[in-house]
Tab-separated table of C-alpha atoms and ligand atoms in Angstrom:
chain	number	residue	atom	x	y	z
A	1	MET	CA	28.047	76.561	8.278
A	2	THR	CA	26.483	73.107	7.693
A	3	LYS	CA	24.925	72.650	4.295
A	4	LYS	CA	21.147	72.195	4.230
A	5	LYS	CA	20.416	68.535	3.679
A	6	ARG	CA	18.258	66.941	1.003
A	7	ILE	CA	16.958	63.753	2.536
A	8	GLY	CA	15.342	60.896	0.639
A	9	ILE	CA	12.843	58.725	2.492
A	10	LEU	CA	10.971	55.501	1.724
A	11	THR	CA	8.778	52.954	3.466
A	12	GLY	CA	9.372	49.326	2.426
A	13	GLY	CA	7.797	45.922	3.078
A	14	GLY	CA	4.391	45.308	4.650
A	15	ASP	CA	2.751	48.448	5.979
A	16	CYS	CA	1.768	49.005	9.623
A	17	PRO	CA	0.385	51.781	11.799
A	18	GLY	CA	3.190	54.149	12.792
A	19	LEU	CA	4.745	54.734	9.363
A	20	ASN	CA	3.018	58.073	8.845
A	21	PRO	CA	4.057	59.403	12.269
A	22	ALA	CA	7.656	58.429	11.393
A	23	ILE	CA	7.508	60.178	7.986
A	24	ARG	CA	6.019	63.224	9.712
A	25	ALA	CA	8.760	63.260	12.349
A	26	VAL	CA	11.551	62.986	9.766
A	27	ALA	CA	10.072	65.739	7.600
A	28	LYS	CA	9.188	68.147	10.389
A	29	THR	CA	12.580	67.717	12.100
A	30	ALA	CA	14.348	68.265	8.775
A	31	PHE	CA	12.240	71.346	7.920
A	32	PHE	CA	11.951	72.911	11.343
A	33	CYS	CA	15.331	72.184	12.936
A	34	HIS	CA	17.601	72.194	9.871
A	35	GLY	CA	15.802	74.000	7.037
A	36	GLY	CA	16.239	70.833	4.973
A	37	GLU	CA	14.262	69.220	2.148
A	38	VAL	CA	12.651	65.798	2.108
A	39	ILE	CA	12.039	63.789	-1.062
A	40	GLY	CA	9.738	60.790	-0.693
A	41	PHE	CA	10.227	57.710	-2.896
A	42	LEU	CA	6.872	56.210	-3.825
A	43	ASP	CA	6.063	52.551	-3.113
A	44	GLY	CA	9.292	51.692	-1.340
A	45	PHE	CA	12.311	50.682	-3.420
A	46	GLU	CA	10.057	50.643	-6.501
A	47	GLY	CA	10.220	54.464	-6.374
A	48	LEU	CA	14.017	54.427	-6.142
A	49	ILE	CA	14.330	51.980	-9.063
A	50	LYS	CA	11.812	53.794	-11.281
A	51	ASN	CA	12.639	57.303	-10.059
A	52	ARG	CA	9.123	57.986	-8.806
A	53	THR	CA	9.340	60.677	-6.161
A	54	LYS	CA	7.371	63.364	-4.379
A	55	LYS	CA	8.893	66.361	-2.651
A	56	LEU	CA	7.201	66.539	0.757
A	57	SER	CA	5.735	69.814	1.976
A	58	TRP	CA	4.477	70.913	5.391
A	59	GLU	CA	0.931	70.246	4.174
A	60	ASP	CA	1.801	66.696	3.135
A	61	VAL	CA	3.008	65.746	6.593
A	62	SER	CA	0.470	67.720	8.577
A	63	GLY	CA	-2.460	65.796	10.084
A	64	ILE	CA	-0.955	62.339	9.480
A	65	LEU	CA	0.149	61.556	13.036
A	66	THR	CA	-2.987	59.553	13.718
A	67	GLN	CA	-3.269	57.889	10.303
A	68	GLY	CA	-2.439	54.240	9.656
A	69	GLY	CA	-0.733	53.121	6.422
A	70	THR	CA	1.888	55.205	4.624
A	71	ILE	CA	1.377	58.335	2.523
A	72	LEU	CA	4.368	57.206	0.416
A	73	GLY	CA	3.004	53.762	-0.407
A	74	THR	CA	5.083	50.627	-0.007
A	75	SER	CA	6.043	47.389	-1.745
A	76	ASN	CA	7.404	44.084	-0.501
A	77	ARG	CA	8.424	42.986	-3.998
A	78	ALA	CA	10.743	45.752	-5.219
A	79	ASN	CA	14.254	44.573	-4.376
A	80	PRO	CA	16.922	46.481	-6.382
A	81	PHE	CA	19.247	43.458	-6.079
A	82	ALA	CA	16.678	40.948	-7.372
A	83	TYR	CA	13.990	42.838	-9.243
A	84	GLY	CA	10.931	41.346	-10.884
A	85	GLU	CA	10.205	37.774	-11.964
A	86	LYS	CA	13.717	37.444	-13.422
A	87	LYS	CA	15.358	38.683	-10.192
A	88	LYS	CA	17.460	41.204	-12.127
A	89	ASP	CA	20.100	43.276	-10.324
A	90	VAL	CA	19.023	46.894	-10.961
A	91	SER	CA	20.950	48.377	-8.030
A	92	ARG	CA	23.140	50.512	-10.366
A	93	GLN	CA	19.992	52.088	-11.800
A	94	ALA	CA	18.779	52.814	-8.245
A	95	LEU	CA	22.129	54.387	-7.405
A	96	ARG	CA	22.007	56.570	-10.526
A	97	ASN	CA	18.546	57.825	-9.567
A	98	PHE	CA	19.753	58.570	-6.056
A	99	SER	CA	22.748	60.559	-7.378
A	100	ARG	CA	20.688	62.499	-9.951
A	101	LEU	CA	18.412	63.733	-7.173
A	102	LYS	CA	21.493	65.123	-5.362
A	103	LEU	CA	20.394	63.609	-2.073
A	104	ASP	CA	22.584	63.696	1.034
A	105	ALA	CA	20.978	60.656	2.669
A	106	LEU	CA	18.354	57.966	2.302
A	107	ILE	CA	16.159	57.068	5.287
A	108	CYS	CA	14.675	53.580	4.888
A	109	ILE	CA	11.759	52.719	7.174
A	110	GLY	CA	11.194	48.986	7.127
A	111	GLY	CA	11.549	45.532	8.577
A	112	ASP	CA	14.043	42.778	8.006
A	113	GLY	CA	13.798	42.730	4.163
A	114	THR	CA	13.990	46.514	3.751
A	115	LEU	CA	16.874	46.808	6.205
A	116	HIS	CA	18.809	44.068	4.370
A	117	ILE	CA	18.470	46.058	1.140
A	118	ALA	CA	19.368	49.290	2.952
A	119	HIS	CA	22.503	47.625	4.333
A	120	LYS	CA	23.568	46.443	0.859
A	121	LEU	CA	22.978	49.915	-0.606
A	122	HIS	CA	25.101	51.377	2.178
A	123	GLN	CA	27.884	48.920	1.295
A	124	MET	CA	27.694	50.308	-2.262
A	125	GLY	CA	28.243	53.813	-0.911
A	126	VAL	CA	24.705	55.132	-0.367
A	127	PRO	CA	24.482	57.203	2.849
A	128	VAL	CA	21.686	55.207	4.481
A	129	VAL	CA	19.904	55.462	7.846
A	130	GLY	CA	17.336	52.854	8.903
A	131	ILE	CA	14.209	53.019	11.055
A	132	PRO	CA	12.965	49.579	12.164
A	133	LYS	CA	9.264	48.850	11.708
A	134	THR	CA	7.276	45.629	11.599
A	135	ILE	CA	4.277	44.219	13.419
A	136	ASP	CA	6.395	41.068	13.899
A	137	ASN	CA	8.913	42.825	16.218
A	138	ASP	CA	11.579	40.458	14.890
A	139	VAL	CA	14.314	43.011	14.103
A	140	ASP	CA	17.207	42.484	16.481
A	141	ALA	CA	19.087	45.123	18.520
A	142	THR	CA	15.957	47.104	19.350
A	143	ASP	CA	13.435	46.330	22.085
A	144	PHE	CA	10.503	47.281	19.872
A	145	THR	CA	9.812	48.111	16.239
A	146	ILE	CA	7.236	50.635	15.035
A	147	GLY	CA	3.863	48.952	14.401
A	148	PHE	CA	4.177	46.112	16.875
A	149	ASP	CA	2.240	47.805	19.674
A	150	SER	CA	-0.608	48.770	17.336
A	151	ALA	CA	-0.912	45.198	16.064
A	152	VAL	CA	-0.885	43.911	19.646
A	153	ALA	CA	-3.736	46.316	20.439
A	154	VAL	CA	-5.864	45.013	17.534
A	155	ALA	CA	-5.161	41.368	18.388
A	156	THR	CA	-5.818	41.927	22.097
A	157	GLU	CA	-9.150	43.586	21.391
A	158	SER	CA	-10.110	40.613	19.227
A	159	VAL	CA	-9.191	38.148	21.974
A	160	ASP	CA	-11.216	40.262	24.435
A	161	ASN	CA	-14.211	40.277	22.123
A	162	ILE	CA	-14.160	36.562	21.451
A	163	HIS	CA	-14.592	35.727	25.145
A	164	SER	CA	-18.347	36.321	25.364
A	165	THR	CA	-19.321	34.272	22.312
A	166	ALA	CA	-16.908	31.483	23.333
A	167	GLU	CA	-18.553	31.340	26.760
A	168	SER	CA	-22.123	31.344	25.417
A	169	HIS	CA	-21.439	28.318	23.217
A	170	HIS	CA	-19.052	26.368	25.458
A	171	ARG	CA	-16.471	26.336	22.691
A	172	VAL	CA	-12.762	26.431	22.222
A	173	MET	CA	-11.925	29.507	20.161
A	174	MET	CA	-8.592	29.741	18.380
A	175	VAL	CA	-7.388	33.200	17.412
A	176	GLU	CA	-4.564	33.070	14.848
A	177	VAL	CA	-2.300	36.111	14.691
A	178	MET	CA	0.508	37.122	12.310
A	179	GLY	CA	4.167	37.414	13.305
A	180	ARG	CA	5.810	35.346	10.585
A	181	TYR	CA	8.428	33.004	12.139
A	182	THR	CA	8.316	34.556	15.620
A	183	GLY	CA	5.819	34.578	18.472
A	184	TRP	CA	6.070	38.149	19.768
A	185	LEU	CA	2.613	39.190	18.606
A	186	ALA	CA	0.906	36.008	19.855
A	187	LEU	CA	2.715	36.219	23.188
A	188	TYR	CA	1.863	39.870	23.899
A	189	ALA	CA	-1.747	39.691	22.635
A	190	GLY	CA	-2.238	36.320	24.307
A	191	VAL	CA	-1.080	37.565	27.686
A	192	ALA	CA	-2.901	40.908	27.382
A	193	GLY	CA	-6.122	39.215	26.272
A	194	GLY	CA	-5.939	36.448	28.868
A	195	GLY	CA	-5.503	33.567	26.410
A	196	ASP	CA	-5.674	30.203	28.206
A	197	VAL	CA	-3.264	28.579	25.771
A	198	ILE	CA	-0.642	30.435	23.725
A	199	LEU	CA	1.218	28.650	20.938
A	200	ILE	CA	4.372	30.252	19.532
A	201	PRO	CA	7.071	28.965	17.157
A	202	GLU	CA	9.812	29.302	19.766
A	203	ILE	CA	8.145	26.777	22.123
A	204	PRO	CA	7.323	23.495	20.340
A	205	PHE	CA	3.975	22.225	21.612
A	206	ASP	CA	2.568	18.780	22.299
A	207	ILE	CA	-1.057	18.590	21.131
A	208	LYS	CA	-1.865	16.082	23.895
A	209	LYS	CA	-0.744	18.589	26.531
A	210	VAL	CA	-2.860	21.285	24.912
A	211	CYS	CA	-5.908	18.966	24.927
A	212	ARG	CA	-5.274	17.963	28.525
A	213	GLU	CA	-5.372	21.643	29.547
A	214	LEU	CA	-8.566	22.309	27.562
A	215	GLN	CA	-10.263	19.275	29.143
A	216	ARG	CA	-9.066	20.259	32.619
A	217	ARG	CA	-10.659	23.673	32.195
A	218	SER	CA	-13.874	22.098	30.957
A	219	LYS	CA	-13.990	19.706	33.915
A	220	ILE	CA	-13.581	22.494	36.488
A	221	GLY	CA	-16.564	24.279	34.956
A	222	LYS	CA	-14.865	26.769	32.638
A	223	ARG	CA	-17.351	27.004	29.809
A	224	PHE	CA	-14.804	28.024	27.186
A	225	SER	CA	-11.117	28.278	26.351
A	226	ILE	CA	-9.238	30.746	24.186
A	227	VAL	CA	-6.165	29.562	22.283
A	228	VAL	CA	-3.945	32.243	20.739
A	229	VAL	CA	-1.849	30.826	17.902
A	230	ALA	CA	1.077	32.389	16.040
A	231	GLU	CA	0.854	31.769	12.278
A	232	GLY	CA	4.438	30.453	12.368
A	233	VAL	CA	3.934	27.528	14.776
A	234	LYS	CA	4.963	24.171	13.384
A	235	LEU	CA	2.880	21.004	13.524
A	236	ALA	CA	4.227	17.728	14.924
A	237	ASP	CA	5.727	16.918	11.500
A	238	SER	CA	7.817	20.142	11.908
A	239	LYS	CA	6.079	21.691	8.927
A	240	LEU	CA	4.913	25.283	8.570
A	241	VAL	CA	1.456	25.830	7.094
A	242	ILE	CA	2.005	27.936	3.974
A	243	LYS	CA	-0.929	29.862	2.540
A	244	ARG	CA	0.702	31.047	-0.675
A	245	LYS	CA	4.020	31.891	-2.297
A	246	VAL	CA	4.652	35.367	-3.697
A	247	LYS	CA	7.516	34.644	-6.108
A	248	SER	CA	8.808	38.186	-6.560
A	249	SER	CA	8.817	38.992	-2.825
A	250	THR	CA	12.030	39.194	-0.756
A	251	ASP	CA	10.596	36.363	1.398
A	252	PRO	CA	8.100	34.547	-0.858
A	253	ILE	CA	6.432	32.493	1.891
A	254	ARG	CA	3.081	33.671	3.255
A	255	LEU	CA	1.920	31.783	6.328
A	256	GLY	CA	-1.623	31.254	7.543
A	257	GLY	CA	-4.121	28.557	8.423
A	258	VAL	CA	-2.195	26.412	10.891
A	259	SER	CA	-5.075	26.901	13.372
A	260	TYR	CA	-7.446	24.870	11.197
A	261	ARG	CA	-5.085	21.916	11.451
A	262	ILE	CA	-4.687	22.284	15.207
A	263	ALA	CA	-8.465	22.699	15.685
A	264	GLU	CA	-9.035	19.470	13.766
A	265	GLN	CA	-6.599	17.664	16.047
A	266	ILE	CA	-8.300	19.069	19.163
A	267	GLU	CA	-11.723	17.933	17.926
A	268	ASN	CA	-10.331	14.464	17.153
A	269	LEU	CA	-8.762	14.088	20.585
A	270	THR	CA	-11.514	15.701	22.726
A	271	ASP	CA	-15.263	16.289	22.604
A	272	LEU	CA	-14.747	20.060	22.539
A	273	GLU	CA	-16.150	22.046	19.637
A	274	THR	CA	-13.331	24.224	18.294
A	275	ARG	CA	-13.643	27.235	15.993
A	276	VAL	CA	-10.984	29.334	14.267
A	277	ILE	CA	-10.627	33.070	13.671
A	278	ILE	CA	-7.707	34.283	11.532
A	279	LEU	CA	-7.138	37.988	12.123
A	280	GLY	CA	-4.925	38.539	9.061
A	281	HIS	CA	-4.306	42.034	7.741
A	282	LEU	CA	-6.707	43.626	10.224
A	283	GLN	CA	-3.643	43.617	12.478
A	284	ARG	CA	-1.900	46.029	10.120
A	285	GLY	CA	-4.869	48.358	9.826
A	286	GLY	CA	-6.274	51.212	11.845
A	287	LYS	CA	-4.702	54.028	13.818
A	288	PRO	CA	-1.303	53.783	15.481
A	289	THR	CA	-1.422	53.471	19.273
A	290	ASP	CA	-0.020	56.234	21.460
A	291	PHE	CA	3.098	54.091	22.043
A	292	ASP	CA	3.727	53.760	18.294
A	293	ARG	CA	3.129	57.465	17.679
A	294	ILE	CA	5.667	58.291	20.383
A	295	LEU	CA	8.211	55.700	19.225
A	296	ALA	CA	7.849	56.813	15.593
A	297	THR	CA	8.265	60.473	16.550
A	298	GLN	CA	11.435	59.701	18.480
A	299	PHE	CA	12.823	57.378	15.787
A	300	GLY	CA	12.088	59.957	13.066
A	301	LYS	CA	13.850	62.733	14.951
A	302	LYS	CA	16.784	60.448	15.779
A	303	ALA	CA	17.122	59.378	12.126
A	304	VAL	CA	17.538	63.032	11.091
A	305	ASP	CA	20.110	63.504	13.886
A	306	LEU	CA	22.062	60.573	12.433
A	307	VAL	CA	21.940	62.165	8.972
A	308	MET	CA	23.189	65.474	10.381
A	309	GLU	CA	26.018	63.638	12.184
A	310	GLU	CA	26.717	61.686	8.970
A	311	LYS	CA	26.444	58.471	10.966
A	312	PHE	CA	25.399	56.271	8.062
A	313	GLY	CA	24.793	52.533	7.948
A	314	CYS	CA	23.016	52.832	11.296
A	315	MET	CA	19.408	52.348	12.353
A	316	THR	CA	17.491	53.868	15.233
A	317	SER	CA	16.917	51.615	18.219
A	318	LEU	CA	15.006	51.545	21.501
A	319	GLN	CA	17.023	50.062	24.329
A	320	GLY	CA	15.688	49.986	27.857
A	321	GLY	CA	13.654	53.153	27.273
A	322	ALA	CA	16.505	55.067	25.594
A	323	ILE	CA	16.513	56.082	21.937
A	324	THR	CA	19.873	55.216	20.449
A	325	SER	CA	21.432	53.854	17.252
A	326	VAL	CA	23.126	50.616	16.205
A	327	PRO	CA	24.714	49.439	12.950
A	328	ILE	CA	21.984	48.125	10.608
A	329	ARG	CA	23.977	44.909	10.333
A	330	SER	CA	23.377	44.148	14.043
A	331	GLY	CA	19.621	44.553	13.527
A	332	ILE	CA	19.539	42.054	10.652
A	333	ALA	CA	22.297	39.591	11.556
A	334	ARG	CA	19.697	37.253	13.033
A	335	GLN	CA	15.964	37.237	13.574
A	336	LYS	CA	14.971	38.306	17.096
A	337	MET	CA	13.119	35.344	18.597
A	338	VAL	CA	11.295	34.980	21.919
A	339	THR	CA	13.618	33.109	24.267
A	340	PRO	CA	12.103	30.484	26.607
A	341	ASP	CA	13.392	32.440	29.624
A	342	PHE	CA	11.868	35.721	28.404
A	343	PRO	CA	10.289	37.316	31.516
A	344	LEU	CA	6.819	37.562	29.954
A	345	ILE	CA	6.807	33.788	29.354
A	346	GLU	CA	7.695	33.230	32.993
A	347	ALA	CA	4.938	35.616	34.131
A	348	ALA	CA	2.376	33.979	31.831
A	349	LYS	CA	3.269	30.521	33.117
A	350	ALA	CA	3.055	31.817	36.694
A	351	VAL	CA	-0.582	32.829	36.117
A	352	GLY	CA	-1.410	29.442	34.605
A	353	THR	CA	-1.120	30.039	30.858
A	354	CYS	CA	-0.352	26.846	28.957
A	355	PHE	CA	2.218	26.872	26.144
A	356	GLY	CA	1.743	23.197	25.335
A	357	ASP	CA	5.308	22.323	26.419
B	1	F6P	O1	5.921	41.015	8.202
B	1	F6P	C1	4.656	41.542	8.425
B	1	F6P	C2	3.587	40.547	8.026
B	1	F6P	O2	2.312	41.131	8.281
B	1	F6P	C3	3.685	39.175	8.688
B	1	F6P	O3	3.236	39.165	10.017
B	1	F6P	C4	2.875	38.340	7.736
B	1	F6P	O4	3.273	36.992	7.829
B	1	F6P	C5	3.196	38.934	6.390
B	1	F6P	O5	3.672	40.250	6.637
B	1	F6P	C6	2.026	39.018	5.437
B	1	F6P	O6	2.487	39.532	4.227
B	1	F6P	P1	1.521	40.022	3.036
B	1	F6P	O7	0.991	41.371	3.407
B	1	F6P	O8	2.396	40.051	1.846
B	1	F6P	O9	0.418	39.015	2.941
């Protein structure tokens, strides 16, 4: 008879809608299908380092399917291999805590940073399973990550809403979205919201071409233009616009504000009034979409399957509609970028969207 499993679980990195449905799916599958126990680590790897845990009950995971955020809390600073200001290696301490709790597995729900740590812990012998989540959708070897669709929905609604005020005032409106170094969020929200110009890091843009398109629209009687900008686009000097640096974070750079620089250039080169809206953390708030609830439910169930099969060092993955698993290392080996021949780029260009290239 298979032993009942004690499964540890944590959510790491920036939060996003869809984490709670994933926690719920892991816990309910473990309880209902295997009679197992689930121990939550609080605030991501901080909980593993400091041994701060909470045993999850049915009540804890009931009614959270529709809730954004994470009932476990999260942190994008607590890296067991480089902890605190002094970047101390406290991984042995984390391992000791894991062993003392007599856990059979650790499920890590997170993006690039969390999955890197999970991979290193697995190399040290921790039986790890990963679940990819991030609004940036930049984890490789999976078509989508949990949280991306919900962020796209928020950004799309914002682009929709900006149309009427842009039209009333005959303005160019720039909507800046997150996504870190990739343009997935800007591309999907830009296409879904009918952005006239979409600027993403993967397609270097020429400001003169952008201005030409805005002026062309103005001349043919379009009273406004919407420009959707990814926070990670680079200016002509190839520089990223950095908002702040969070020293103790796994990736200290925080982007934001590039739109103000682009807007200034547009106003200098044209007579078009240009305003900026930076959506920021709104994109990580609110309820998960139906897609994210479904993806999280399937990923959570699959993660428990992987634990039961003792298939460690793997993460769940969505590939062409199928839920499968891949080694964590293939998800983190490189950042998943939008390729210029990505079908959605081709479709957007076919309907007249300008990428400034
Ligand atoms: O990785 C998710 C993300 O929201 C990025 O899109 C964004 O650049 C970054 O995190 C913001 O991080 P923080 O919440 O630390 O400001």
